[in-house]
Amino acid sequence: MWARFWSFLDWCFFGPASQGAGRRPRLIRGMRYPYAVVRDLSRPDIKLRAMGLVYTTLLALIPLAAFSFAILKIFRARSDLRVAVYQLFSALGPVGAQELTSRVMDFANGVGGGVVGSVGFALLAWTLVGTIKKVEDSFNFLWRVQQARSFARRVSEYLTLIVVGPVILVVFIGMSRRALESAPIRELGQLPFLDMLTAAGVKLAPFVMVSAFFTGLYLFVPNTRVRWRPALIGALVAGVLWAGVGRVFTAFVVHSTRLTIVYAGFAFIVAALLWTYLGWLILLAGANLSFYIQNPTYLRLGLQELRLSSGEVEHLALRLMYFVGRTYVTGGRRWSVNGLATELGLPGIAVAQMVSTLELAGLLVVTEEEELLPARDIGHIPVSEILEIARNQRSGHFTPRSVSIPAVDRLIATIDEARRAPCGELTLRDLVEEPPRPTLTLAAGKRG
């Protein structure tokens, strides 16, 4: 039943109704983005990662607060850290957020004052680096990144983030508080209109802080190049969801008596777990949206594994080499993997895999600017070689034991020979320089 439901939605958003240049097709194409995010959230992959991140968040909360205490002690700004922790759990309501903030700060103060030494520092650093590694793995999964950061990069960049992050957060909070408490702002706040603006600014400040924090995560955590515009759009949407879901959750916690009756004194802990899970879901949904905005060719595929047939693989190899060869002959802007994926209407992973195969075979070269060039003169690249490379890609699985069946072997040899015959001595240059066939012109002449 659910398979038919999602198939119907796929037909609605990617079918004939979405084609064309009118207002309705443009609206349908715009609705593909929220549809793709909701579709991915309905599947277990993102939800399981959010559940795992709840555990890592609770494991790293005290070490992170202790590190922040130690760092902010230098700047004499430890009191501002309480505001940040309170905002993190503000959805639990005033009572729950205040209680949980007090406990976290008491634990962190004790850890910061007594345990942080040589062994304690190493243990806390290992916990934090491991936690951020899990966050990076989740973001890399959403961004289809196959290779994570190296160990050296991981340690250096993560520790930099741990040191610089709390300082930037507290400086933002401190500057905002000092600006609101300054004499000029208080005098201006007495005016009716400016008083409303000040109140609106105070209400929007947590939303701005969360959106800025999400933007930084989307830009720097995935081990790939993320453009600022998709990251900002994903962060703004996630920030709005964070604020909206937070208000609903606060109302649920404040007005729900059943939770308190069942869990008694542990009710705020259960609420904190639920809110942490929802928060990670929102954060991952924003990252997923930013990925789709930067890579719209993945909208239909989603998180599914890409599987091309042998015919589709051969067509992809020929078209890819044709575009690269034509640019080599005519000049102009060189192709990249993302550009070819957009041109061919395929997910980038399909083009990237084929580019890697052709590069290993010595037919393509990928420059430092990620531009594609022929590895040798296209007049010396037979079309039959391109097809042969595309057909003989390795799947990564073990090859079964070879069994000789003469009738089958003769048939396969005949088919291979029949496939090679039309190619003959045809090269990529011949394919690129072949003039368009005058079929349409002759037909038009006959009609005249």
Short mmCIF file of C-alpha atoms in Angstrom, two decimals:
data_model
loop_
_atom_site.label_atom_id
_atom_site.label_comp_id
_atom_site.label_asym_id
_atom_site.label_seq_id
_atom_site.Cartn_x
_atom_site.Cartn_y
_atom_site.Cartn_z
CA MET A 1 0.00 0.00 0.00
CA TRP A 2 2.70 2.48 1.01
CA ALA A 3 4.76 1.58 -2.06
CA ARG A 4 1.81 2.51 -4.29
CA PHE A 5 1.29 5.73 -2.34
CA TRP A 6 4.90 6.87 -2.80
CA SER A 7 4.84 5.75 -6.45
CA PHE A 8 1.78 7.91 -7.00
CA LEU A 9 3.48 10.93 -5.38
CA ASP A 10 6.58 10.28 -7.48
CA TRP A 11 4.43 10.37 -10.61
CA CYS A 12 2.75 13.59 -9.43
CA PHE A 13 6.00 15.47 -8.76
CA PHE A 14 8.18 14.03 -11.54
CA GLY A 15 5.63 13.01 -14.16
CA PRO A 16 4.26 14.85 -17.20
CA ALA A 17 2.53 17.49 -15.06
CA SER A 18 5.92 18.80 -13.90
CA GLN A 19 7.22 19.36 -17.44
CA GLY A 20 6.93 22.67 -19.25
CA ALA A 21 7.44 26.35 -18.56
CA GLY A 22 4.06 27.39 -17.14
CA ARG A 23 3.28 28.48 -13.61
CA ARG A 24 1.83 25.13 -12.57
CA PRO A 25 4.84 23.02 -13.69
CA ARG A 26 7.20 25.45 -11.94
CA LEU A 27 5.16 25.16 -8.75
CA ILE A 28 5.22 21.37 -8.95
CA ARG A 29 9.00 21.38 -9.49
CA GLY A 30 9.38 23.66 -6.47
CA MET A 31 7.32 21.26 -4.35
CA ARG A 32 9.77 18.47 -5.15
CA TYR A 33 12.13 19.71 -2.43
CA PRO A 34 9.80 19.37 0.60
CA TYR A 35 8.44 16.15 -0.88
CA ALA A 36 11.94 14.66 -1.15
CA VAL A 37 12.81 15.62 2.44
CA VAL A 38 9.55 14.17 3.83
CA ARG A 39 10.02 11.02 1.75
CA ASP A 40 13.53 10.51 3.13
CA LEU A 41 12.37 11.18 6.71
CA SER A 42 9.69 8.50 6.32
CA ARG A 43 12.40 5.90 5.74
CA PRO A 44 14.49 4.45 8.58
CA ASP A 45 17.95 5.71 7.60
CA ILE A 46 17.72 9.27 8.92
CA LYS A 47 15.62 8.29 11.94
CA LEU A 48 18.16 5.67 13.02
CA ARG A 49 20.98 8.19 12.74
CA ALA A 50 19.01 10.72 14.77
CA MET A 51 18.49 8.09 17.50
CA GLY A 52 22.21 7.36 17.56
CA LEU A 53 23.02 11.06 17.80
CA VAL A 54 20.76 11.37 20.87
CA TYR A 55 23.08 9.00 22.72
CA THR A 56 26.23 10.76 21.53
CA THR A 57 24.74 14.14 22.48
CA LEU A 58 24.10 13.03 26.06
CA LEU A 59 27.55 11.47 26.20
CA ALA A 60 29.27 14.66 25.01
CA LEU A 61 27.13 17.29 26.73
CA ILE A 62 29.08 17.39 30.00
CA PRO A 63 32.55 17.27 28.36
CA LEU A 64 31.55 20.01 25.94
CA ALA A 65 30.27 22.20 28.78
CA ALA A 66 33.47 21.48 30.76
CA PHE A 67 35.64 22.47 27.80
CA SER A 68 33.58 25.59 27.32
CA PHE A 69 33.97 26.42 31.01
CA ALA A 70 37.72 26.08 30.77
CA ILE A 71 37.94 28.17 27.60
CA LEU A 72 35.48 30.88 28.64
CA LYS A 73 37.17 31.24 32.01
CA ILE A 74 39.98 33.01 30.14
CA PHE A 75 37.49 35.54 28.77
CA ARG A 76 35.56 35.78 32.06
CA ALA A 77 32.34 34.92 30.23
CA ARG A 78 31.28 31.66 31.89
CA SER A 79 27.92 33.11 32.92
CA ASP A 80 26.91 33.52 29.28
CA LEU A 81 27.25 29.77 28.76
CA ARG A 82 24.18 29.21 30.93
CA VAL A 83 22.11 31.21 28.44
CA ALA A 84 23.23 28.97 25.56
CA VAL A 85 22.44 25.75 27.48
CA TYR A 86 19.06 27.13 28.52
CA GLN A 87 18.21 27.97 24.88
CA LEU A 88 19.12 24.41 23.89
CA PHE A 89 16.49 22.99 26.23
CA SER A 90 14.03 25.90 26.15
CA ALA A 91 11.40 23.67 24.49
CA LEU A 92 11.07 21.74 27.77
CA GLY A 93 9.33 24.70 29.35
CA PRO A 94 10.65 27.17 31.94
CA VAL A 95 10.76 24.66 34.81
CA GLY A 96 12.29 21.74 32.93
CA ALA A 97 14.79 23.89 31.04
CA GLN A 98 15.91 25.65 34.22
CA GLU A 99 16.31 22.37 36.13
CA LEU A 100 18.24 20.64 33.36
CA THR A 101 20.42 23.71 32.77
CA SER A 102 21.29 23.91 36.47
CA ARG A 103 22.26 20.24 36.59
CA VAL A 104 24.39 20.43 33.45
CA MET A 105 26.17 23.53 34.69
CA ASP A 106 26.80 21.99 38.12
CA PHE A 107 28.24 18.84 36.55
CA ALA A 108 30.35 20.81 34.09
CA ASN A 109 31.62 23.12 36.83
CA GLY A 110 32.67 20.13 38.90
CA VAL A 111 34.37 18.44 35.96
CA GLY A 112 36.06 21.65 34.90
CA GLY A 113 37.42 22.26 38.38
CA GLY A 114 38.55 18.78 39.38
CA VAL A 115 39.03 16.29 36.58
CA VAL A 116 40.49 18.20 33.65
CA GLY A 117 44.12 17.20 33.86
CA SER A 118 46.34 15.22 31.57
CA VAL A 119 44.34 11.95 31.52
CA GLY A 120 41.00 13.68 32.04
CA PHE A 121 41.67 16.15 29.24
CA ALA A 122 42.59 13.33 26.85
CA LEU A 123 39.44 11.38 27.79
CA LEU A 124 37.17 14.38 27.30
CA ALA A 125 38.87 15.26 24.01
CA TRP A 126 38.42 11.68 22.76
CA THR A 127 34.72 11.76 23.69
CA LEU A 128 34.13 15.04 21.89
CA VAL A 129 36.11 14.09 18.79
CA GLY A 130 34.23 10.78 18.58
CA THR A 131 30.91 12.56 18.93
CA ILE A 132 31.67 15.10 16.21
CA LYS A 133 32.87 12.21 14.03
CA LYS A 134 29.41 10.65 14.31
CA VAL A 135 27.84 13.97 13.34
CA GLU A 136 30.18 14.18 10.34
CA ASP A 137 29.29 10.62 9.31
CA SER A 138 25.58 11.52 9.34
CA PHE A 139 26.16 14.65 7.27
CA ASN A 140 28.42 12.75 4.85
CA PHE A 141 25.68 10.14 4.46
CA LEU A 142 23.17 12.82 3.51
CA TRP A 143 25.66 14.46 1.15
CA ARG A 144 26.62 11.09 -0.44
CA VAL A 145 30.27 11.58 0.55
CA GLN A 146 32.17 8.31 0.33
CA GLN A 147 35.39 9.35 2.08
CA ALA A 148 35.55 10.96 5.53
CA ARG A 149 38.28 13.27 6.77
CA SER A 150 41.68 11.81 7.53
CA PHE A 151 42.59 11.26 11.17
CA ALA A 152 45.00 14.22 11.24
CA ARG A 153 42.44 16.59 9.67
CA ARG A 154 39.76 15.27 11.97
CA VAL A 155 41.71 15.97 15.15
CA SER A 156 42.95 19.42 14.10
CA GLU A 157 39.64 20.68 12.66
CA TYR A 158 37.49 19.21 15.42
CA LEU A 159 39.61 20.66 18.21
CA THR A 160 39.56 24.02 16.45
CA LEU A 161 35.77 23.83 16.29
CA ILE A 162 35.58 22.89 19.98
CA VAL A 163 37.77 25.83 20.97
CA VAL A 164 36.41 28.49 18.62
CA GLY A 165 32.73 27.46 18.67
CA PRO A 166 31.93 28.31 22.32
CA VAL A 167 33.82 31.59 22.06
CA ILE A 168 31.83 32.72 19.01
CA LEU A 169 28.54 31.60 20.59
CA VAL A 170 29.17 33.40 23.86
CA VAL A 171 30.48 36.52 22.13
CA PHE A 172 27.25 36.65 20.10
CA ILE A 173 25.13 36.23 23.24
CA GLY A 174 27.18 38.74 25.21
CA MET A 175 27.09 41.37 22.48
CA SER A 176 23.34 40.93 22.08
CA ARG A 177 22.72 41.31 25.81
CA ARG A 178 24.99 44.31 26.15
CA ALA A 179 23.39 45.96 23.12
CA LEU A 180 19.91 45.50 24.56
CA GLU A 181 21.00 46.75 27.99
CA SER A 182 22.83 49.83 26.66
CA ALA A 183 21.47 53.28 27.47
CA PRO A 184 20.72 54.37 23.84
CA ILE A 185 18.68 51.22 23.18
CA ARG A 186 16.76 51.62 26.43
CA GLU A 187 15.96 55.23 25.58
CA LEU A 188 14.84 54.27 22.08
CA GLY A 189 12.83 51.43 23.53
CA GLN A 190 10.56 53.88 25.28
CA LEU A 191 9.16 54.97 21.92
CA PRO A 192 6.08 52.91 20.97
CA PHE A 193 7.18 51.74 17.53
CA LEU A 194 10.79 51.07 18.53
CA ASP A 195 9.57 49.29 21.64
CA MET A 196 7.75 46.84 19.37
CA LEU A 197 10.88 46.40 17.24
CA THR A 198 12.97 45.72 20.33
CA ALA A 199 10.49 43.12 21.58
CA ALA A 200 10.45 41.47 18.14
CA GLY A 201 14.27 41.47 18.07
CA VAL A 202 14.40 39.74 21.47
CA LYS A 203 11.99 37.06 20.22
CA LEU A 204 13.89 36.58 16.96
CA ALA A 205 17.34 36.42 18.59
CA PRO A 206 17.17 32.65 19.42
CA PHE A 207 15.95 31.92 15.89
CA VAL A 208 18.84 33.93 14.39
CA MET A 209 21.34 32.20 16.69
CA VAL A 210 20.05 28.73 15.78
CA SER A 211 19.99 29.52 12.03
CA ALA A 212 23.55 30.90 12.15
CA PHE A 213 24.71 27.81 14.06
CA PHE A 214 23.02 25.47 11.56
CA THR A 215 24.54 27.37 8.63
CA GLY A 216 28.03 26.88 10.07
CA LEU A 217 27.41 23.17 10.55
CA TYR A 218 26.07 22.70 7.02
CA LEU A 219 29.05 24.57 5.55
CA PHE A 220 31.94 23.01 7.44
CA VAL A 221 30.96 19.57 8.78
CA PRO A 222 30.40 17.62 5.51
CA ASN A 223 33.66 16.55 3.89
CA THR A 224 32.75 18.19 0.61
CA ARG A 225 32.36 21.65 -0.83
CA VAL A 226 29.03 23.16 0.25
CA ARG A 227 27.96 26.46 -1.26
CA TRP A 228 26.77 29.12 1.15
CA ARG A 229 23.34 29.66 -0.45
CA PRO A 230 22.06 26.04 -0.10
CA ALA A 231 23.49 25.93 3.42
CA LEU A 232 21.73 29.18 4.36
CA ILE A 233 18.38 28.08 2.89
CA GLY A 234 18.55 24.74 4.67
CA ALA A 235 19.51 26.47 7.93
CA LEU A 236 16.65 28.99 7.70
CA VAL A 237 14.09 26.24 7.05
CA ALA A 238 15.53 24.16 9.90
CA GLY A 239 15.49 27.22 12.17
CA VAL A 240 11.81 27.86 11.42
CA LEU A 241 11.03 24.19 12.09
CA TRP A 242 13.07 24.33 15.29
CA ALA A 243 11.07 27.33 16.53
CA GLY A 244 7.68 25.93 15.46
CA VAL A 245 8.22 22.38 16.74
CA GLY A 246 9.76 23.83 19.91
CA ARG A 247 6.60 25.80 20.71
CA VAL A 248 4.38 22.78 20.11
CA PHE A 249 6.64 20.60 22.24
CA THR A 250 6.69 23.21 25.02
CA ALA A 251 2.90 23.29 25.07
CA PHE A 252 2.85 19.49 25.17
CA VAL A 253 5.28 19.33 28.12
CA VAL A 254 3.64 22.11 30.09
CA HIS A 255 0.06 20.94 29.66
CA SER A 256 0.62 17.16 29.66
CA THR A 257 -0.02 15.63 33.06
CA ARG A 258 0.17 12.03 31.83
CA LEU A 259 3.93 12.29 31.25
CA THR A 260 4.50 13.46 34.83
CA ILE A 261 2.24 10.77 36.30
CA VAL A 262 3.96 7.92 34.46
CA TYR A 263 7.61 9.02 34.81
CA ALA A 264 7.36 11.08 38.05
CA GLY A 265 10.72 12.74 38.76
CA PHE A 266 12.22 11.45 35.50
CA ALA A 267 9.66 13.25 33.35
CA PHE A 268 12.01 16.09 32.42
CA ILE A 269 14.72 13.55 31.43
CA VAL A 270 12.28 11.75 29.12
CA ALA A 271 11.19 15.10 27.69
CA ALA A 272 14.84 16.04 27.15
CA LEU A 273 15.44 12.79 25.24
CA LEU A 274 12.40 13.37 23.05
CA TRP A 275 13.37 16.96 22.32
CA THR A 276 16.98 15.98 21.53
CA TYR A 277 15.69 13.39 19.06
CA LEU A 278 13.37 15.91 17.40
CA GLY A 279 16.17 18.46 17.30
CA TRP A 280 18.50 16.07 15.47
CA LEU A 281 15.72 15.14 13.04
CA ILE A 282 15.23 18.82 12.25
CA LEU A 283 18.97 19.39 11.87
CA LEU A 284 19.37 16.41 9.52
CA ALA A 285 16.29 17.43 7.54
CA GLY A 286 17.81 20.87 6.96
CA ALA A 287 21.08 19.26 5.84
CA ASN A 288 19.12 17.01 3.47
CA LEU A 289 17.31 20.03 2.02
CA SER A 290 20.57 21.94 1.48
CA PHE A 291 21.98 18.90 -0.35
CA TYR A 292 18.98 18.75 -2.70
CA ILE A 293 19.18 22.49 -3.39
CA GLN A 294 22.83 22.11 -4.42
CA ASN A 295 22.24 18.78 -6.22
CA PRO A 296 18.71 18.77 -7.68
CA THR A 297 19.47 15.73 -9.86
CA TYR A 298 19.17 13.57 -6.70
CA LEU A 299 15.60 14.66 -5.94
CA ARG A 300 13.97 11.62 -7.53
CA LEU A 301 16.55 9.05 -6.46
CA GLY A 302 16.66 10.13 -2.81
CA LEU A 303 18.53 7.78 -0.48
CA GLN A 304 18.01 4.74 -2.69
CA GLU A 305 20.98 2.90 -4.12
CA LEU A 306 21.52 3.77 -7.78
CA ARG A 307 21.39 0.78 -10.12
CA LEU A 308 21.84 1.30 -13.85
CA SER A 309 21.28 -1.40 -16.42
CA SER A 310 24.10 -2.43 -18.73
CA GLY A 311 22.50 -0.50 -21.59
CA GLU A 312 22.18 2.64 -19.46
CA VAL A 313 25.82 2.34 -18.43
CA GLU A 314 26.95 2.16 -22.07
CA HIS A 315 24.77 5.15 -23.03
CA LEU A 316 26.19 7.14 -20.11
CA ALA A 317 29.79 6.36 -21.07
CA LEU A 318 29.26 7.35 -24.71
CA ARG A 319 27.38 10.56 -23.88
CA LEU A 320 29.89 11.57 -21.23
CA MET A 321 32.84 11.11 -23.61
CA TYR A 322 30.90 12.84 -26.40
CA PHE A 323 30.33 16.00 -24.32
CA VAL A 324 33.93 16.08 -23.13
CA GLY A 325 35.25 15.44 -26.66
CA ARG A 326 33.01 18.11 -28.22
CA THR A 327 34.24 20.72 -25.73
CA TYR A 328 37.81 19.62 -26.52
CA VAL A 329 37.21 20.29 -30.24
CA THR A 330 34.99 23.39 -30.17
CA GLY A 331 36.35 25.03 -27.01
CA GLY A 332 34.24 26.73 -24.39
CA ARG A 333 33.66 26.01 -20.75
CA ARG A 334 34.86 22.59 -19.68
CA TRP A 335 32.51 20.10 -18.13
CA SER A 336 32.46 19.05 -14.48
CA VAL A 337 30.73 16.07 -12.87
CA ASN A 338 27.89 18.21 -11.53
CA GLY A 339 27.48 20.01 -14.85
CA LEU A 340 27.23 16.75 -16.77
CA ALA A 341 24.82 15.32 -14.20
CA THR A 342 22.54 18.32 -14.68
CA GLU A 343 22.85 18.14 -18.48
CA LEU A 344 22.12 14.40 -18.60
CA GLY A 345 19.42 14.52 -15.91
CA LEU A 346 21.18 11.88 -13.79
CA PRO A 347 22.26 11.78 -10.13
CA GLY A 348 25.82 12.97 -9.68
CA ILE A 349 26.93 9.66 -8.20
CA ALA A 350 26.25 7.89 -11.51
CA VAL A 351 28.37 10.37 -13.45
CA ALA A 352 31.08 10.37 -10.76
CA GLN A 353 31.37 6.57 -10.85
CA MET A 354 31.63 6.55 -14.63
CA VAL A 355 34.21 9.34 -14.57
CA SER A 356 36.30 7.31 -12.09
CA THR A 357 36.05 4.23 -14.33
CA LEU A 358 37.09 6.15 -17.46
CA GLU A 359 39.88 7.89 -15.55
CA LEU A 360 41.32 4.60 -14.34
CA ALA A 361 41.12 3.29 -17.92
CA GLY A 362 43.17 6.23 -19.19
CA LEU A 363 40.45 7.93 -21.22
CA LEU A 364 39.74 10.92 -18.95
CA VAL A 365 41.72 13.31 -16.78
CA VAL A 366 40.20 15.23 -13.87
CA THR A 367 42.01 18.51 -13.23
CA GLU A 368 42.50 20.18 -9.85
CA GLU A 369 39.54 22.44 -10.69
CA GLU A 370 37.45 19.23 -11.13
CA GLU A 371 37.17 19.80 -14.89
CA LEU A 372 37.12 16.86 -17.30
CA LEU A 373 39.56 16.51 -20.19
CA PRO A 374 40.39 13.68 -22.61
CA ALA A 375 43.49 11.77 -21.48
CA ARG A 376 44.74 11.58 -25.06
CA ASP A 377 43.85 12.86 -28.51
CA ILE A 378 40.24 11.97 -29.22
CA GLY A 379 41.25 10.75 -32.68
CA HIS A 380 43.03 7.87 -30.90
CA ILE A 381 40.11 6.89 -28.64
CA PRO A 382 38.08 4.15 -30.39
CA VAL A 383 34.37 4.08 -29.64
CA SER A 384 34.65 0.32 -29.23
CA GLU A 385 37.12 0.88 -26.37
CA ILE A 386 34.67 3.18 -24.57
CA LEU A 387 31.93 0.56 -24.84
CA GLU A 388 34.29 -2.20 -23.73
CA ILE A 389 35.31 -0.23 -20.61
CA ALA A 390 31.68 0.53 -19.76
CA ARG A 391 30.67 -3.12 -20.11
CA ASN A 392 33.52 -4.45 -18.00
CA GLN A 393 33.11 -2.31 -14.88
CA ARG A 394 33.79 -4.23 -11.73
CA SER A 395 30.89 -4.57 -9.30
CA GLY A 396 33.15 -5.27 -6.31
CA HIS A 397 31.71 -8.75 -5.79
CA PHE A 398 33.65 -11.98 -6.18
CA THR A 399 33.64 -13.45 -9.66
CA PRO A 400 32.06 -16.93 -9.70
CA ARG A 401 34.14 -19.91 -10.77
CA SER A 402 34.47 -20.03 -14.55
CA VAL A 403 32.51 -22.88 -16.12
CA SER A 404 32.99 -23.56 -19.82
CA ILE A 405 29.77 -24.19 -21.75
CA PRO A 406 30.68 -24.28 -25.45
CA ALA A 407 27.23 -23.38 -26.77
CA VAL A 408 26.93 -20.36 -24.46
CA ASP A 409 30.53 -19.26 -25.11
CA ARG A 410 30.00 -19.36 -28.88
CA LEU A 411 26.79 -17.34 -28.60
CA ILE A 412 28.44 -14.67 -26.43
CA ALA A 413 31.41 -14.45 -28.82
CA THR A 414 29.02 -14.01 -31.75
CA ILE A 415 27.12 -11.25 -29.93
CA ASP A 416 30.38 -9.47 -29.04
CA GLU A 417 31.57 -9.63 -32.63
CA ALA A 418 28.24 -8.28 -33.87
CA ARG A 419 28.54 -5.40 -31.40
CA ARG A 420 32.06 -4.49 -32.50
CA ALA A 421 31.31 -4.63 -36.24
CA PRO A 422 29.25 -1.39 -36.46
CA CYS A 423 31.94 0.54 -34.56
CA GLY A 424 34.75 -0.58 -36.86
CA GLU A 425 37.48 2.07 -36.79
CA LEU A 426 35.12 4.77 -35.52
CA THR A 427 36.83 7.09 -33.05
CA LEU A 428 35.53 9.67 -30.62
CA ARG A 429 36.61 12.44 -33.01
CA ASP A 430 34.53 10.90 -35.79
CA LEU A 431 31.56 10.76 -33.43
CA VAL A 432 31.99 14.38 -32.34
CA GLU A 433 32.54 15.76 -35.84
CA GLU A 434 29.72 13.78 -37.48
CA PRO A 435 27.34 16.32 -39.09
CA PRO A 436 23.65 16.22 -38.15
CA ARG A 437 21.59 14.07 -40.45
CA PRO A 438 19.40 16.07 -42.86
CA THR A 439 16.27 14.03 -42.19
CA LEU A 440 14.22 16.95 -40.90
CA THR A 441 15.44 19.26 -43.68
CA LEU A 442 14.50 16.78 -46.44
CA ALA A 443 11.13 16.19 -44.86
CA ALA A 444 10.50 19.91 -44.74
CA GLY A 445 11.51 20.23 -48.40
CA LYS A 446 9.09 17.47 -49.44
CA ARG A 447 6.25 19.18 -47.61
CA GLY A 448 7.07 22.44 -49.42
#
